[in-house]
Short mmCIF file of C-alpha atoms and ligand atoms in Angstrom, two decimals:
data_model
loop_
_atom_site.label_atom_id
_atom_site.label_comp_id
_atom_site.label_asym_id
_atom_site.label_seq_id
_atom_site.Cartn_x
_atom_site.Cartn_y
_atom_site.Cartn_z
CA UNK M 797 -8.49 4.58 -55.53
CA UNK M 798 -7.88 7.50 -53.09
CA UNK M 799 -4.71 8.45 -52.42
CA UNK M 800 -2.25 7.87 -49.25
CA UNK M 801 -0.51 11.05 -47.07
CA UNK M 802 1.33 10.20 -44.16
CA UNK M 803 2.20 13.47 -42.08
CA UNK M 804 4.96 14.35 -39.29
CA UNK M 805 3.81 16.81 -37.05
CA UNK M 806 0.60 15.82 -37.64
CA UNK M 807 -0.66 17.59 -34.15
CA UNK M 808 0.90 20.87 -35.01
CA UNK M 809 -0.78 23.55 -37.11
CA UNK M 810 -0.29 23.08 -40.22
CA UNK M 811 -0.39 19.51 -39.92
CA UNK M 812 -4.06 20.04 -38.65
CA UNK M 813 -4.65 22.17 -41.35
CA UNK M 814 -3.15 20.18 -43.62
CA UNK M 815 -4.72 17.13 -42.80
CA UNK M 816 -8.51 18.70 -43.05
CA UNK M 817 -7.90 19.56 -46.76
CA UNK M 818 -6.45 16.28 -47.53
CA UNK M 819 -9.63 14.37 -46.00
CA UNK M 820 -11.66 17.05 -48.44
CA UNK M 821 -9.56 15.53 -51.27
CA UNK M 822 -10.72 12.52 -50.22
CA UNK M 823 -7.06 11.09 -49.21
CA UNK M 824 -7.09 8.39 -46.65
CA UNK M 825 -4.59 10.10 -43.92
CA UNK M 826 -1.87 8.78 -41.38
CA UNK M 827 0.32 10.89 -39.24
CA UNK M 828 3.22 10.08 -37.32
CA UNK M 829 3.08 10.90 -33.56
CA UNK M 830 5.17 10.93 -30.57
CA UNK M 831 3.53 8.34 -27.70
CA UNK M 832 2.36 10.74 -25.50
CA UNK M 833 0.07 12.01 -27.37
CA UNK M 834 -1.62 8.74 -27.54
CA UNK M 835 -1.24 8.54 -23.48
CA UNK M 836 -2.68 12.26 -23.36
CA UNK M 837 -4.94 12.96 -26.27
CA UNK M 838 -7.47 15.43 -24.84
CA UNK M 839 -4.39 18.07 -24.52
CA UNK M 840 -1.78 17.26 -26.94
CA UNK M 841 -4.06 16.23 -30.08
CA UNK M 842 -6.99 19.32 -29.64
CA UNK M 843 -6.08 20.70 -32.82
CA UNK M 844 -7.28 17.19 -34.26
CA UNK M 845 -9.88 16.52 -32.29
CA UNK M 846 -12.84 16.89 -34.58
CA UNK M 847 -11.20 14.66 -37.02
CA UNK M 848 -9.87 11.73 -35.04
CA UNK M 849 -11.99 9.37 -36.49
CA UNK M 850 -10.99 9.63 -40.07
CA UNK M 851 -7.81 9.35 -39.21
CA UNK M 852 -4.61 7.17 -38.67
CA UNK M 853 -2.25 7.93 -35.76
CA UNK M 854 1.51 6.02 -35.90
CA UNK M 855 2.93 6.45 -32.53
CA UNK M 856 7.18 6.74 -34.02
CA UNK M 857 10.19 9.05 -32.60
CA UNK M 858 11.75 11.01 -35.47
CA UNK M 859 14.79 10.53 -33.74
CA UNK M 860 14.72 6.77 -33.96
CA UNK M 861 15.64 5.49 -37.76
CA UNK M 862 13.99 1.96 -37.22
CA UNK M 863 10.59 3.58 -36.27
CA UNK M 864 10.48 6.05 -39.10
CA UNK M 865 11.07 2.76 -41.48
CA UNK M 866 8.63 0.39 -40.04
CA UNK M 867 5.58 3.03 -40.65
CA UNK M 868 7.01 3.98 -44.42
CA UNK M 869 7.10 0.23 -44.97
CA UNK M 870 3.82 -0.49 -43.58
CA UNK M 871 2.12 2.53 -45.21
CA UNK M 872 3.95 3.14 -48.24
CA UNK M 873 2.30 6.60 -48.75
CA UNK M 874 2.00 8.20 -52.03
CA UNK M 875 2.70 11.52 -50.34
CA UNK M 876 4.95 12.40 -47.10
CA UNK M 877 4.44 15.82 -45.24
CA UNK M 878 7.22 15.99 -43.63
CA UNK M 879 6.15 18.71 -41.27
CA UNK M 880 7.31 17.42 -37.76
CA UNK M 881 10.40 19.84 -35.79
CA UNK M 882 11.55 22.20 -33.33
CA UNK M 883 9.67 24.88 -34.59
CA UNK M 884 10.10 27.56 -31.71
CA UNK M 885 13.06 29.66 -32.85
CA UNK M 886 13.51 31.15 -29.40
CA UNK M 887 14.14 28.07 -27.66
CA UNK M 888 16.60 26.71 -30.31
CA UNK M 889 18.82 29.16 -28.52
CA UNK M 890 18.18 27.13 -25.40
CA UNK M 891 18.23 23.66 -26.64
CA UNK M 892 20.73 23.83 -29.65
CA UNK M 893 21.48 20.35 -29.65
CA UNK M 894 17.96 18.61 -29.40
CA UNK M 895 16.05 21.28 -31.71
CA UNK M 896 19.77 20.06 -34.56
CA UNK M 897 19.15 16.71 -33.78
CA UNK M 898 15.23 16.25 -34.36
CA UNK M 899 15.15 18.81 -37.16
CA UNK M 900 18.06 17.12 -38.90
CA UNK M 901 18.36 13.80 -38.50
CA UNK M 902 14.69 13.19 -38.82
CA UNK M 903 14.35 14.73 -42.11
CA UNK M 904 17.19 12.54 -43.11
CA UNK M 905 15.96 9.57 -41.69
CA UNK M 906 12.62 10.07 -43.34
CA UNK M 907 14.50 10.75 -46.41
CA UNK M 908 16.61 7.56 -46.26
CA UNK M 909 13.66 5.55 -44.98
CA UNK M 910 11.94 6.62 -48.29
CA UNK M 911 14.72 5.84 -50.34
CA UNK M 912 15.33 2.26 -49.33
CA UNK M 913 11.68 1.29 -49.11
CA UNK M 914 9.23 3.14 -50.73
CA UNK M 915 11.17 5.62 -53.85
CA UNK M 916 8.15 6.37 -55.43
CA UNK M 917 6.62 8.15 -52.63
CA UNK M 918 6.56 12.35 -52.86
CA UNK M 919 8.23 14.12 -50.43
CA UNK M 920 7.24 17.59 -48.84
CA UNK M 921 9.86 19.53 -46.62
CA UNK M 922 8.67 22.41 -44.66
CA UNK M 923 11.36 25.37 -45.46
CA UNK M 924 11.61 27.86 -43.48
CA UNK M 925 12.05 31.80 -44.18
CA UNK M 926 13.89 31.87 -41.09
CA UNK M 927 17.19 30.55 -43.61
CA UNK M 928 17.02 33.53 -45.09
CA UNK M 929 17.70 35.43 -41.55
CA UNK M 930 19.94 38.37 -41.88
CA UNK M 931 18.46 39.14 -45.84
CA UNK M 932 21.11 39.20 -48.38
CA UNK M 933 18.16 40.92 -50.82
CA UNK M 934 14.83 42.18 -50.43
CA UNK M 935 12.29 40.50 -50.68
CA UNK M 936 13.59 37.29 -50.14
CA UNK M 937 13.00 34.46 -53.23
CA UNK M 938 14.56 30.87 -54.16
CA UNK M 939 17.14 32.27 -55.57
CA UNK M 940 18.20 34.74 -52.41
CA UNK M 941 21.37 33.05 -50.82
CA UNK M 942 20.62 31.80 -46.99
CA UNK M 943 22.16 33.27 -43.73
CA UNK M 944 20.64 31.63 -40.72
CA UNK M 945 20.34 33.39 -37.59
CA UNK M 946 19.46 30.69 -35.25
CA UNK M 947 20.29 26.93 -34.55
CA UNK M 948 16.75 26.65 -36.15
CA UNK M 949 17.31 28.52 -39.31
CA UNK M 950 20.39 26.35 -39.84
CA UNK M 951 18.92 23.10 -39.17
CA UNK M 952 16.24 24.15 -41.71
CA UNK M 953 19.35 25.16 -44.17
CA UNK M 954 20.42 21.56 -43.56
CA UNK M 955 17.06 19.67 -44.38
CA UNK M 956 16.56 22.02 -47.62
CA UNK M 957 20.04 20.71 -48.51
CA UNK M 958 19.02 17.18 -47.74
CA UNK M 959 16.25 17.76 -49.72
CA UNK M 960 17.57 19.02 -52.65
CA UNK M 961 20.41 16.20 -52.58
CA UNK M 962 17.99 13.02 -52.52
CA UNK M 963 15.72 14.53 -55.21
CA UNK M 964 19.33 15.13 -57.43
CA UNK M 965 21.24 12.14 -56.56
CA UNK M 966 18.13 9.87 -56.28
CA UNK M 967 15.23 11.23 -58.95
CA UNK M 968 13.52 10.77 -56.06
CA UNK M 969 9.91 13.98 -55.79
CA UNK M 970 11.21 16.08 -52.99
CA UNK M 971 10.32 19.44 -52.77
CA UNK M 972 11.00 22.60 -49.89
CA UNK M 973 8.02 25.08 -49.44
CA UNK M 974 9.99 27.97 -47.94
CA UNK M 975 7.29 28.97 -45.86
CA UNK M 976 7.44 32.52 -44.54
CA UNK M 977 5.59 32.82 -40.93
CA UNK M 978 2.24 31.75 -41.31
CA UNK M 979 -0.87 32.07 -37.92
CA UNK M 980 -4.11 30.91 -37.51
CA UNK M 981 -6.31 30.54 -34.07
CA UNK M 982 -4.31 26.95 -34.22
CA UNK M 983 -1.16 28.78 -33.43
CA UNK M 984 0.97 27.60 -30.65
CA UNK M 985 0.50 30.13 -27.36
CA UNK M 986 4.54 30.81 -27.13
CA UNK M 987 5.04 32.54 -31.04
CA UNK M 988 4.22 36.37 -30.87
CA UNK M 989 0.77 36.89 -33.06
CA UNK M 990 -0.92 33.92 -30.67
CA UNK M 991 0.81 35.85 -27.35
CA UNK M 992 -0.80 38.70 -28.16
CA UNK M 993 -4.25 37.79 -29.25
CA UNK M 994 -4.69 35.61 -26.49
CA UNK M 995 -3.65 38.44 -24.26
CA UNK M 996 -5.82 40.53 -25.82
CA UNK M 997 -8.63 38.66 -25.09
CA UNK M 998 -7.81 38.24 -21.55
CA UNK M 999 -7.15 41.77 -20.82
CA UNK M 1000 -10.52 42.50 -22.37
CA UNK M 1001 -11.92 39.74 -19.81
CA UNK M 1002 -10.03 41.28 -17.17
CA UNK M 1003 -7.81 38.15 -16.99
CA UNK M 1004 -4.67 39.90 -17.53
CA UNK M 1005 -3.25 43.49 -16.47
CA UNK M 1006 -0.36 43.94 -19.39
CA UNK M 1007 1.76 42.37 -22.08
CA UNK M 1008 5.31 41.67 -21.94
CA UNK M 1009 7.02 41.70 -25.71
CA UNK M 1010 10.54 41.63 -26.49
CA UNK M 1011 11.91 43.36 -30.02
CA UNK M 1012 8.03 45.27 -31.48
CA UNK M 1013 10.32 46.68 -34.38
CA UNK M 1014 10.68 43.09 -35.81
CA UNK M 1015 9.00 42.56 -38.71
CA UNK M 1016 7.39 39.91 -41.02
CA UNK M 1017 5.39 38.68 -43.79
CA UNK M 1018 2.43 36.86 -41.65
CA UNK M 1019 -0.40 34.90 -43.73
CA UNK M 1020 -2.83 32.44 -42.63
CA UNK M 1021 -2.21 28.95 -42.20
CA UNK M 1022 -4.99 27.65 -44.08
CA UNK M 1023 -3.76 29.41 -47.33
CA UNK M 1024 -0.25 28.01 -46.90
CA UNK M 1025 -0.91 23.97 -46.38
CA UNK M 1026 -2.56 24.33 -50.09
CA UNK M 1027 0.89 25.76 -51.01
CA UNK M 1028 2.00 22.16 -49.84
CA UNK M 1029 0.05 20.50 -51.88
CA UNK M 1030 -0.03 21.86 -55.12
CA UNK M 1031 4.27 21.42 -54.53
CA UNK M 1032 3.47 17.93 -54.78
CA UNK M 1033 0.98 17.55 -57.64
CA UNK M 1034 3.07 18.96 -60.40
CA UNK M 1035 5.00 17.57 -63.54
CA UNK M 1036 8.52 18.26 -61.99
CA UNK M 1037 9.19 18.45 -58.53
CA UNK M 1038 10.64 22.11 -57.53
CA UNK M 1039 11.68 24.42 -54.34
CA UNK M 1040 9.01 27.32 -53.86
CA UNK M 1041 8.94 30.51 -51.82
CA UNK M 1042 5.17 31.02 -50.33
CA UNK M 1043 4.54 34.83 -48.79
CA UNK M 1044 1.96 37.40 -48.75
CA UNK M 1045 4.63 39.94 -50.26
CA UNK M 1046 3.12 42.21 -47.49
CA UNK M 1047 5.18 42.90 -44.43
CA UNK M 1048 4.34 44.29 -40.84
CA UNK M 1049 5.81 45.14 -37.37
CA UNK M 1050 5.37 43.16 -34.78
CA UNK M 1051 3.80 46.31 -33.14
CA UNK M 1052 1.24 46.87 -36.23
CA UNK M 1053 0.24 43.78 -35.20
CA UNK M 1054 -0.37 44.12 -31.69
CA UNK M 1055 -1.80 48.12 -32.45
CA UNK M 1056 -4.34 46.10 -34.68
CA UNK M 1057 -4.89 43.35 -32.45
CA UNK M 1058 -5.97 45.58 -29.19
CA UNK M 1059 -8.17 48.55 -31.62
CA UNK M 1060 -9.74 45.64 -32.63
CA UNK M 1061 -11.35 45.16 -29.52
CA UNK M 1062 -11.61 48.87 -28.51
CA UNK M 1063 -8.15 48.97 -26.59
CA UNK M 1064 -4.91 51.31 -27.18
CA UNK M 1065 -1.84 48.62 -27.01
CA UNK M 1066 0.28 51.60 -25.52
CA UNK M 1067 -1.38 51.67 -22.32
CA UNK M 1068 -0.69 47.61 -22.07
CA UNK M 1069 2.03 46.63 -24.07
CA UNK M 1070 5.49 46.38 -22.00
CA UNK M 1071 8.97 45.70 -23.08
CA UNK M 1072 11.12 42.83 -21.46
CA UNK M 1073 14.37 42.86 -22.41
CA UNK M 1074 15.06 39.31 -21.59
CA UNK M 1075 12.59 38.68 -24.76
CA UNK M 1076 14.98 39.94 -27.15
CA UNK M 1077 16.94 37.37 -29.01
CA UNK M 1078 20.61 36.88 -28.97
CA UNK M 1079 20.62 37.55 -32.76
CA UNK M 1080 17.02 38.71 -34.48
CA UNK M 1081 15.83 38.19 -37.95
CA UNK M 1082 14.63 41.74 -37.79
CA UNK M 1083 12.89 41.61 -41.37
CA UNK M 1084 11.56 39.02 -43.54
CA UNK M 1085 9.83 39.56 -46.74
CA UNK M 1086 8.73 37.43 -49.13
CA UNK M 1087 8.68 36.94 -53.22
CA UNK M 1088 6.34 34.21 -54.25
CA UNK M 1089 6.21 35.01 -57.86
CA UNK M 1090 7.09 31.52 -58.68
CA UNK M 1091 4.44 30.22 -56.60
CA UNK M 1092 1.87 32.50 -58.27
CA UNK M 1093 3.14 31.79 -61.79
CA UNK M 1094 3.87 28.00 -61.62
CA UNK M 1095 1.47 27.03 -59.16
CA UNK M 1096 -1.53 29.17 -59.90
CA UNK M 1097 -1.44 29.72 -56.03
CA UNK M 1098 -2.15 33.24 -53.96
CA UNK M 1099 -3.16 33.84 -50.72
CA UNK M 1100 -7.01 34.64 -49.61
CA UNK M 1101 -6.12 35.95 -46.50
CA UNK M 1102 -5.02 39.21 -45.89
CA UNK M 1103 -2.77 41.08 -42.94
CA UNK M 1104 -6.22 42.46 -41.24
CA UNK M 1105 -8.48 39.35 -42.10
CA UNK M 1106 -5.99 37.01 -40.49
CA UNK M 1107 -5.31 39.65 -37.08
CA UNK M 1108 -9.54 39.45 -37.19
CA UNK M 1109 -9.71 35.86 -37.17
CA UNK M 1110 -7.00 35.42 -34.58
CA UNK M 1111 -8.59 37.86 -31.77
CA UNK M 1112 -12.35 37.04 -32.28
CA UNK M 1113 -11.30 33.07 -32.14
CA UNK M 1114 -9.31 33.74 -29.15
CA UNK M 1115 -12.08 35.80 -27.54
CA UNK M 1116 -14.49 33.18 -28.09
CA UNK M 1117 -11.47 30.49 -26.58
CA UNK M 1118 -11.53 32.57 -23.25
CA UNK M 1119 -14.97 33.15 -22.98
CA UNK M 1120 -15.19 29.66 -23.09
CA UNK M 1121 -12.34 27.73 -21.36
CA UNK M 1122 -11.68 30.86 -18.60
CA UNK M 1123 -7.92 31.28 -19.44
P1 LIG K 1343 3.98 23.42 -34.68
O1 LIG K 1343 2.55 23.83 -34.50
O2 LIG K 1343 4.98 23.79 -33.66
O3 LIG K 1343 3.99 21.82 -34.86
C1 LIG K 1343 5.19 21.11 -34.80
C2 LIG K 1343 4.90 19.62 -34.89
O4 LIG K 1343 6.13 18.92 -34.80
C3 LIG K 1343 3.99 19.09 -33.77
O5 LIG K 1343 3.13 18.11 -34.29
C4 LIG K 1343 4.99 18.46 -32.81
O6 LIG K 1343 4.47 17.37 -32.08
C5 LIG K 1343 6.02 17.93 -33.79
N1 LIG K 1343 7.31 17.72 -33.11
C6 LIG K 1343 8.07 18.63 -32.48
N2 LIG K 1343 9.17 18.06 -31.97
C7 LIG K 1343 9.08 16.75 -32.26
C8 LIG K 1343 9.89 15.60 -31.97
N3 LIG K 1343 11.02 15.70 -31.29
N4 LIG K 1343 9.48 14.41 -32.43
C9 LIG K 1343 8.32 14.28 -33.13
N5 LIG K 1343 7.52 15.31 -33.41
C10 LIG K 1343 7.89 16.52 -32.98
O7 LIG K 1343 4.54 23.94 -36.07
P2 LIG K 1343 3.77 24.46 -37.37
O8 LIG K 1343 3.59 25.92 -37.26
O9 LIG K 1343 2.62 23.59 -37.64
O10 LIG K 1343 4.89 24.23 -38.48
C11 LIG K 1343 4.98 23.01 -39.20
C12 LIG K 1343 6.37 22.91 -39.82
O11 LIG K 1343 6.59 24.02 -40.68
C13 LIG K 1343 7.53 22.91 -38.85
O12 LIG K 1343 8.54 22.08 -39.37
C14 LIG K 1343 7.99 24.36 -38.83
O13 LIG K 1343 9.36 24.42 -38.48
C15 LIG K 1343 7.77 24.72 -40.28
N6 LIG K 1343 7.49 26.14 -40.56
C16 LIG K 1343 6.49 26.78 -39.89
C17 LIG K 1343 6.21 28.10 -40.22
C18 LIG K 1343 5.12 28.87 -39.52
O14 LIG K 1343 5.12 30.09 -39.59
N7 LIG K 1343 4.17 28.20 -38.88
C19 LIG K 1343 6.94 28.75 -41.23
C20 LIG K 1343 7.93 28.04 -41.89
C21 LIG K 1343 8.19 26.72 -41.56
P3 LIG K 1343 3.95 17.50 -30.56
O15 LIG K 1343 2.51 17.93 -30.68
O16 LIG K 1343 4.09 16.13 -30.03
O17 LIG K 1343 4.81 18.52 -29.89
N1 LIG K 1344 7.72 34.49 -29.63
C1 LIG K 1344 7.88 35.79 -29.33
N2 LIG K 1344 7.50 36.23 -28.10
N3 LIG K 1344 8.39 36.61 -30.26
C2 LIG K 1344 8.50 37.93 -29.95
C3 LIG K 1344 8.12 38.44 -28.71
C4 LIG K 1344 7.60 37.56 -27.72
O1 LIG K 1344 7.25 37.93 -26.61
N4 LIG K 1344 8.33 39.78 -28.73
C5 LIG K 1344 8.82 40.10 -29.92
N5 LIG K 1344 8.94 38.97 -30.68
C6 LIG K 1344 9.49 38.91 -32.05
C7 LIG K 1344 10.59 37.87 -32.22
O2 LIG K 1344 11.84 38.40 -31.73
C8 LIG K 1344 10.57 37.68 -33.73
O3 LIG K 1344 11.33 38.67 -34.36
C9 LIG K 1344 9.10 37.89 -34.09
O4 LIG K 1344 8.47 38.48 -32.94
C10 LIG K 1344 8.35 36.62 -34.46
O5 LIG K 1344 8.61 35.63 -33.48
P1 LIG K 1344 7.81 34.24 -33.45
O6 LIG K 1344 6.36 34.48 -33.48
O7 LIG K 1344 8.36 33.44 -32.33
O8 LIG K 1344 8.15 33.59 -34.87
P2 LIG K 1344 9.54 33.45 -35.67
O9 LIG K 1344 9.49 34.42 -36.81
O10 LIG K 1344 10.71 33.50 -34.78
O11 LIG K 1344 9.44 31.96 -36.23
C11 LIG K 1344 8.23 31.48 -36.84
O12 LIG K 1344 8.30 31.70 -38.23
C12 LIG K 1344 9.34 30.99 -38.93
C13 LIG K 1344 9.25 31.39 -40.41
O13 LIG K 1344 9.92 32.60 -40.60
C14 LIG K 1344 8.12 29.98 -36.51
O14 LIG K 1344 6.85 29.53 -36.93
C15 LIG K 1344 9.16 29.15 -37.23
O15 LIG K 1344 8.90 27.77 -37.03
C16 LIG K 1344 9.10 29.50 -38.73
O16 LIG K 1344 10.06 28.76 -39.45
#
């Protein structure tokens, strides 16, 4: 019989990515969605779009308990991706409360939910490199202590530590991927790799005069979503459910990035690239680096994407997006 995955954030980009490989595995799949994007699914469910009909969409609030438990009860998955947040560090700053209360309490509830009704169902948490924030070591592995540096990081801190706690106190299969920063064409327009390929492409198309970046000295270890939502996976198909780090062990600026991103369509980033101070954060996770030894080792996983492979895919997909759609 094939096997049941229910996924939060299922519009997102992993969640799309995710949800591809699972219906290769043959996995019937549900995701949990907010009810707009029922009401307006030619916008808010593109990244899905080519998969719709294999799928099943829950319209549930992460924020609402009773919701969460009804679709857990009715499904009772074999494996939950929990996937679904805040996931835009920047505006965590501007919405501290919201981005701690869906982040939070909807891992919990989803934990809880599990729990009481369905305790032999696996549970997936998507970690988050950003706990690691001002680096206590480098690189960064499982066993590097956390020091968030945003209301995001911490609310990731928090649903690790929820994590960890039902999977100890319970026996229930939970597992964290600490995910360092992972892109793909399906990357959201406001996080810095899509911002500037898109840009890219426009200024190319004459779209778009310049650039406006905040802090180009940041830097990180970027790999490509498609490599990572295997990661996922393979956390929850072991013997004994465990906490892994998954990174390219490769780190760049954010200004290698955009130097690659414009040569790559015959343009010097200098002449277009401008700073805007208002784009710096109120405290920056200036560099991330990750360890994923344990993943390699214990999971048999690596990444087949490299730093230039995944800059290639991003800026011919977004030329082909604008030549296309005209923005
Ligand atoms: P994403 O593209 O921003 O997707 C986020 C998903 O969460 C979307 O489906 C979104 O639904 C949903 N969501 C947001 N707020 C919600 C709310 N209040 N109620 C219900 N659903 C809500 O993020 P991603 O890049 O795929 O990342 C997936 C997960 O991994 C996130 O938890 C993120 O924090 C974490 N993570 C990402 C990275 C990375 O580099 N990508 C690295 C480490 C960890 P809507 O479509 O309705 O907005
Ligand atoms: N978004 C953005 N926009 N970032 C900029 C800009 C800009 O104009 N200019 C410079 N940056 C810098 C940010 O200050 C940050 O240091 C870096 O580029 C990356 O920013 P984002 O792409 O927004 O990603 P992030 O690293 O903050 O967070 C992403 O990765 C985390 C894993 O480490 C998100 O996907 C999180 O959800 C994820 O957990």
């Amino acid at each position: 019989m094939s096997k049941k995955a229910l996924i939060t954030g299922i519009t997102g980009q992993d969640g799309s990515y995710l949800t591809e490989f699972l219906l290769k595995k043959k996995y019937k799949v549900h995701g949990i969605v907010r009810r707009v994007a029922l009401e307006d699914g030619n916008h808010r469910l593109w990244r899905l779009r080519h998969i719709l009909k294999k799928i099943t969409l829950h319209p549930a609030s992460l924020e609402s308990y009773a919701s969460l438990v009804k679709i857990i009860t009715r499904t009772k998955p074999d494996e939950v991706y929990h996937l679904g947040a805040q996931s835009y560090v920047d505006y965590s700053f501007k919405d501290e409360f919201s981005t701690l209360n869906t982040n939070i309490n909807g891992t919990h509830y989803i934990l809880s939910a599990i729990k009481e009704f369905s305790p032999k169902t696996k549970f997936y948490f998507a970690g988050s490199s950003e706990m690691f924030g001002k680096v206590r070591e480098v690189p960064q592995s499982e066993k590097t202590p956390f020091y968030p540096r945003s209301v995001y990081g911490i609310s990731k801190v928090a649903g690790y530590d929820l994590t960890r706690n039902y999977r100890e106190a319970y026996n229930m299969y939970c597992c964290s991927g600490i995910l360092f920063n992972h892109e793909s064409p399906r990357r959201g327009f406001e996080f810095v790799t899509r911002k500037i390929t898109h840009a890219v492409a426009r200024i190319k198309f004459g779209l778009q005069k310049d650039l406006e970046l905040g802090n180009l000295d940041a830097k990180r270890d970027w790999g490509h979503a498609e490599d990572y939502v295997r990661a996922m996976w393979l956390m929850l198909n072991q013997r004994v459910p465990k906490d892994y780090v998954i990174s390219t062990g490769k780190q760049f600026s954010v200004k290698e990035f955009a130097k690659l991103a414009f040569e790559l369509v015959g343009l010097d980033y200098k002449k277009y690239v401008k700073i805007q101070k208002n784009l710096y954060r109120p405290s920056e996770v200036r560099s991330l680096l990750g360890n994923c030894n344990k993943a390699r080792k214990e999971l048999n996983w690596k990444p087949k994407y490299n730093f230039k492979e995944l800059v290639a895919d991003m800026v011919k997909a977004d030329l082909e997006f604008v030549k296309k759609e005209g923005y």
